[in-house]
Short mmCIF file of C-alpha atoms in Angstrom, two decimals:
data_model
loop_
_atom_site.label_atom_id
_atom_site.label_comp_id
_atom_site.label_asym_id
_atom_site.label_seq_id
_atom_site.Cartn_x
_atom_site.Cartn_y
_atom_site.Cartn_z
CA MET A 251 -8.08 -52.55 130.14
CA PRO A 252 -9.66 -56.11 131.10
CA PRO A 253 -7.10 -58.85 131.87
CA ALA A 254 -7.78 -60.79 128.79
CA PRO A 255 -8.75 -59.90 125.06
CA ARG A 256 -12.04 -61.21 124.24
CA SER A 257 -11.57 -64.20 122.13
CA ALA A 258 -14.41 -63.63 119.66
CA ALA A 259 -13.21 -60.17 118.90
CA LEU A 260 -9.67 -61.38 118.27
CA LEU A 261 -10.70 -64.18 116.41
CA ALA A 262 -12.86 -62.14 114.10
CA ALA A 263 -10.13 -59.61 113.47
CA LEU A 264 -7.87 -62.56 112.56
CA LEU A 265 -10.16 -63.96 110.01
CA LEU A 266 -10.98 -60.70 108.34
CA LEU A 267 -7.33 -59.74 108.19
CA GLY A 268 -6.37 -63.26 107.01
CA GLY A 269 -8.72 -63.08 104.35
CA ALA A 270 -7.80 -59.76 103.23
CA THR A 271 -4.15 -60.61 102.93
CA GLY A 272 -4.29 -63.97 101.61
CA CYS A 273 -1.75 -65.00 104.13
CA SER A 274 -1.63 -67.74 106.69
CA LEU A 275 -2.48 -66.90 110.12
CA LEU A 276 0.35 -69.22 111.44
CA ALA A 277 3.03 -67.96 109.31
CA ALA A 278 6.11 -66.87 110.73
CA PRO A 279 6.85 -62.97 110.78
CA ASP A 280 9.17 -63.13 107.75
CA THR A 281 7.27 -66.08 105.91
CA ARG A 282 6.37 -65.23 102.26
CA THR A 283 3.09 -66.94 100.97
CA PRO A 284 3.37 -68.49 97.66
CA GLY A 285 1.98 -66.46 95.00
CA ASN A 286 1.84 -63.33 97.15
CA PRO A 287 5.27 -61.46 97.76
CA ALA A 288 4.00 -59.56 100.76
CA PRO A 289 5.28 -60.48 104.17
CA VAL A 290 2.59 -61.18 106.86
CA PRO A 291 1.51 -57.70 108.15
CA PRO A 292 2.63 -56.61 111.56
CA LYS A 293 -0.90 -56.08 112.58
CA GLN A 294 -1.64 -59.92 111.82
CA VAL A 295 1.21 -61.07 113.36
CA VAL A 296 0.71 -59.28 116.69
CA LEU A 297 -2.90 -60.19 116.77
CA THR A 298 -2.16 -63.74 116.29
CA ALA A 299 0.52 -63.66 119.08
CA ALA A 300 -2.17 -61.94 121.11
CA GLN A 301 -4.70 -64.69 120.69
CA ALA A 302 -1.99 -67.43 121.34
CA LEU A 303 -1.31 -65.89 124.79
CA ASP A 304 -4.84 -65.55 125.47
CA ASP A 305 -5.58 -69.27 124.54
CA THR A 306 -2.77 -70.20 127.13
CA GLY A 307 -4.85 -68.82 130.10
CA GLY A 308 -1.94 -67.63 131.95
CA ALA A 309 1.54 -66.23 131.92
CA ARG A 310 4.56 -64.98 134.19
CA ILE A 311 5.17 -61.47 133.69
CA GLU A 312 8.00 -59.15 134.50
CA VAL A 313 7.41 -55.37 134.45
CA VAL A 314 9.88 -52.63 134.60
CA GLN A 315 9.30 -48.89 134.69
CA GLU A 316 11.77 -46.13 134.51
CA GLY A 317 11.22 -42.45 134.48
CA PRO A 318 12.01 -39.12 136.21
CA ASP A 319 10.87 -40.52 139.45
CA GLY A 320 13.12 -43.88 139.39
CA ARG A 321 12.73 -47.15 138.76
CA ARG A 322 9.82 -49.88 139.42
CA THR A 323 9.97 -53.53 139.16
CA ALA A 324 7.43 -56.18 139.44
CA SER A 325 7.17 -60.03 138.65
CA GLY A 326 4.82 -62.75 139.34
CA THR A 327 1.87 -64.85 137.56
CA LEU A 328 -1.41 -63.77 135.82
CA VAL A 329 -4.20 -66.43 135.14
CA TRP A 330 -7.31 -65.53 133.31
CA GLY A 331 -10.37 -67.05 131.50
CA ALA A 332 -13.19 -68.36 133.91
CA SER A 333 -11.47 -67.12 136.85
CA ASP A 334 -8.83 -64.28 136.81
CA GLU A 335 -6.11 -64.41 139.48
CA GLY A 336 -2.81 -62.86 140.03
CA ALA A 337 0.09 -62.54 142.33
CA LEU A 338 3.14 -60.30 141.93
CA THR A 339 5.68 -58.91 144.20
CA LEU A 340 6.78 -55.36 143.40
CA THR A 341 9.11 -52.67 144.33
CA ASP A 342 8.56 -48.80 143.97
CA GLU A 343 9.01 -45.73 145.85
CA ALA A 344 6.58 -47.00 148.49
CA GLY A 345 8.79 -50.17 149.21
CA THR A 346 8.26 -53.74 148.42
CA GLY A 347 4.98 -55.35 148.51
CA HIS A 348 2.62 -57.91 147.34
CA LEU A 349 -0.12 -57.40 144.94
CA ALA A 350 -2.78 -60.09 144.37
CA LEU A 351 -5.78 -60.42 141.82
CA LYS A 352 -8.93 -62.48 142.38
CA ASP A 353 -11.86 -62.26 140.22
CA GLY A 354 -11.55 -58.53 139.50
CA ALA A 355 -10.57 -57.73 143.38
CA VAL A 356 -7.19 -56.31 143.60
CA ASP A 357 -5.27 -56.18 147.11
CA LEU A 358 -1.91 -54.50 147.69
CA VAL A 359 0.11 -54.82 150.84
CA TYR A 360 3.68 -53.40 151.16
CA GLN A 361 6.00 -54.65 153.81
CA GLY A 362 4.89 -53.42 157.37
CA GLY A 363 2.10 -51.72 155.80
CA ALA A 364 -1.75 -52.02 155.81
CA ALA A 365 -3.65 -53.73 152.95
CA LYS A 366 -4.99 -51.61 150.36
CA HIS A 367 -8.14 -52.56 148.18
CA ALA A 368 -9.30 -51.69 144.55
CA ASP A 369 -10.56 -53.45 141.70
CA ARG A 370 -9.25 -54.02 138.24
CA TYR A 371 -10.63 -50.92 137.06
CA THR A 372 -9.68 -48.66 139.87
CA ALA A 373 -6.21 -50.19 140.48
CA GLU A 374 -4.59 -47.09 139.36
CA SER A 375 -5.67 -45.80 142.80
CA LEU A 376 -3.00 -48.14 144.24
CA ASP A 377 -0.23 -46.07 142.98
CA PRO A 378 2.04 -44.37 145.24
CA GLN A 379 1.51 -41.20 143.16
CA ALA A 380 -2.17 -41.64 142.65
CA GLY A 381 -4.75 -38.69 143.26
CA PRO A 382 -7.62 -39.14 145.64
CA ALA A 383 -10.16 -39.96 142.82
CA PRO A 384 -10.71 -43.84 142.81
CA ASP A 385 -11.30 -43.53 138.82
CA GLY A 386 -8.44 -41.54 137.92
CA TYR A 387 -4.87 -42.35 136.22
CA ALA A 388 -1.61 -42.43 137.60
CA GLY A 389 0.58 -43.53 134.52
CA GLY A 390 -0.52 -47.03 133.93
CA TRP A 391 1.92 -48.87 136.11
CA MET A 392 -0.88 -50.60 138.11
CA THR A 393 -3.08 -51.31 135.10
CA ALA A 394 0.05 -53.15 133.35
CA LEU A 395 0.41 -55.46 136.58
CA VAL A 396 -3.37 -56.62 136.27
CA THR A 397 -3.82 -56.64 132.66
CA ASP A 398 -3.15 -59.76 130.45
CA PRO A 399 -0.25 -58.66 127.87
CA GLY A 400 -2.01 -60.40 125.11
CA SER A 401 -5.17 -57.76 125.75
CA ARG A 402 -2.48 -54.88 125.72
CA ALA A 403 -1.06 -56.37 122.50
CA TYR A 404 -4.57 -56.67 120.77
CA ALA A 405 -5.27 -53.00 121.64
CA ILE A 406 -1.99 -51.80 120.04
CA ALA A 407 -2.54 -53.85 117.04
CA GLN A 408 -5.95 -52.66 116.55
CA THR A 409 -5.22 -49.11 117.23
CA VAL A 410 -1.53 -48.44 116.30
CA ARG A 411 -0.11 -48.48 112.75
CA LEU A 412 3.05 -50.73 113.28
CA GLY A 413 5.87 -51.02 111.18
CA SER A 414 8.66 -53.86 111.10
CA LEU A 415 12.13 -53.23 112.42
CA GLY A 416 13.20 -56.60 111.20
CA GLY A 417 14.74 -59.31 113.18
CA GLU A 418 16.83 -58.99 116.34
CA GLN A 419 18.36 -60.93 119.31
CA LEU A 420 16.17 -61.40 122.25
CA ALA A 421 17.15 -63.70 125.09
CA GLY A 422 19.42 -65.75 122.52
CA THR A 423 16.48 -65.98 120.10
CA THR A 424 15.91 -64.20 116.88
CA VAL A 425 12.62 -62.54 117.05
CA ALA A 426 10.61 -59.94 115.18
CA HIS A 427 10.37 -56.23 116.26
CA TYR A 428 7.61 -53.99 115.41
CA GLN A 429 7.09 -50.29 116.47
CA GLY A 430 4.63 -47.63 116.01
CA SER A 431 2.98 -44.77 117.97
CA ALA A 432 -0.51 -43.19 118.30
CA PRO A 433 -1.95 -40.00 119.57
CA VAL A 434 -2.95 -40.11 123.41
CA ASP A 435 -6.61 -39.11 122.73
CA GLU A 436 -6.83 -41.63 119.65
CA PHE A 437 -5.41 -44.57 121.36
CA PHE A 438 -7.57 -44.19 124.86
CA GLY A 439 -10.44 -43.10 122.72
CA ALA A 440 -10.53 -46.50 121.34
CA ALA A 441 -10.78 -48.31 124.54
CA LYS A 442 -14.40 -48.94 124.90
CA GLU A 443 -13.89 -50.60 128.14
CA LEU A 444 -12.95 -47.32 129.80
CA SER A 445 -15.51 -45.05 131.39
CA PRO A 446 -16.11 -41.70 129.93
CA GLN A 447 -14.62 -40.19 133.37
CA ARG A 448 -11.76 -42.48 133.29
CA ARG A 449 -10.84 -41.80 129.62
CA SER A 450 -10.97 -38.16 130.19
CA ALA A 451 -8.64 -38.50 133.24
CA THR A 452 -6.25 -40.62 131.37
CA VAL A 453 -6.13 -38.38 128.44
CA GLU A 454 -5.69 -35.24 130.92
CA TRP A 455 -2.91 -36.95 132.81
CA TYR A 456 -0.79 -37.13 129.64
CA ARG A 457 -1.77 -33.69 128.55
CA GLN A 458 -0.42 -32.26 131.77
CA ARG A 459 2.87 -33.86 131.19
CA GLY A 460 3.03 -32.72 127.68
CA VAL A 461 2.72 -36.29 126.07
CA ALA A 462 1.13 -35.87 122.77
CA ALA A 463 1.54 -39.42 121.54
CA ILE A 464 2.67 -42.77 122.98
CA GLY A 465 5.34 -45.16 121.37
CA PHE A 466 4.73 -48.81 121.35
CA ASP A 467 7.17 -51.76 120.58
CA VAL A 468 6.06 -55.38 120.32
CA TRP A 469 8.49 -58.39 120.02
CA VAL A 470 7.02 -61.70 118.78
CA GLY A 471 9.22 -64.91 118.75
CA PRO A 472 8.88 -68.29 116.86
CA GLY A 473 5.74 -69.71 117.22
CA GLU A 474 3.85 -66.67 117.36
CA ARG A 475 4.70 -66.15 120.70
CA LEU A 476 4.46 -62.71 122.31
CA LEU A 477 7.44 -61.93 124.33
CA ARG A 478 7.86 -58.07 125.24
CA LEU A 479 5.71 -55.16 125.07
CA ARG A 480 7.12 -51.62 125.56
CA GLU A 481 5.32 -48.16 125.86
CA THR A 482 7.12 -44.97 125.78
CA ALA A 483 5.73 -41.66 126.96
CA ARG A 484 7.97 -38.60 125.91
CA GLY A 485 6.75 -35.45 127.38
CA SER A 486 7.80 -32.09 129.22
CA ALA A 487 8.32 -33.78 132.68
CA GLY A 488 10.74 -36.55 130.92
CA THR A 489 10.20 -39.85 129.58
CA ILE A 490 8.87 -42.94 131.20
CA VAL A 491 9.27 -46.28 129.65
CA THR A 492 7.45 -49.40 130.68
CA THR A 493 8.35 -52.76 129.53
CA THR A 494 6.49 -56.03 129.87
CA ASP A 495 8.57 -59.44 129.33
CA VAL A 496 6.64 -62.60 129.16
CA PRO A 497 9.16 -65.35 129.85
CA SER A 498 6.60 -68.19 130.01
CA MET A 499 3.03 -68.89 129.32
CA GLY A 500 0.55 -71.18 130.88
CA THR A 501 -1.53 -71.73 134.09
CA GLY A 502 1.14 -72.04 136.64
CA ASP A 503 -0.39 -71.65 140.23
CA PRO A 504 0.12 -67.96 141.28
CA ALA A 505 2.92 -67.25 143.85
CA PRO A 506 1.56 -67.72 147.58
CA ALA A 507 0.78 -64.36 149.35
CA ALA A 508 3.66 -62.29 150.87
CA THR A 509 2.94 -61.24 154.47
CA GLY A 510 3.27 -57.51 155.00
#
């Protein structure tokens, strides 16, 4: 998915949903509007949080993926808008490396290794477990590192039927937790930015691992702030959990490139 949600699409979705529910778009997750006993729908809360993050133009992210093949981590900064940039340090089974994104071009250098190159739509080819096809799929790890979390939250809100799990503590703050799931073919079938070949490769990757549906969790804090996303894929080969935290928002300068 692209690194930032389309602002016009987000705004249109919010206006339509706000008009249908009669709820304030800026209402807190547990706010009840006078004259309307229904709380703000989870879809609306997540769409509003996605738009709020998109409007900031950037964020620091921390990503952790755990599964049968071990644990991967990454942290750094993404900036989107008129110009897309990113700089993250990652550790996976290939070692520690630096990933840089600049206007759609993606470069990955592991310590002591040669640079690897791709673009945003072929970033999965940089995964240590990727196959030879540049438009293939390797589980979504690299995609998560070059995609604005707001864009992913937008896709989840539009495709997944989310339910509220109530409030819980996250980093010392009471936040709203939403959860849902969607069939693999339905979720990726709705991703219009994917080419038919990429969509087919993605669905096939999950099918081969016995994953029929993907679970999604979204945490939204005070001020409609998107704090965490989680994707859970359970299949015959085990469970892969990918968690993206957004500890800060804004367009801070990406970290300087590491030498490898």
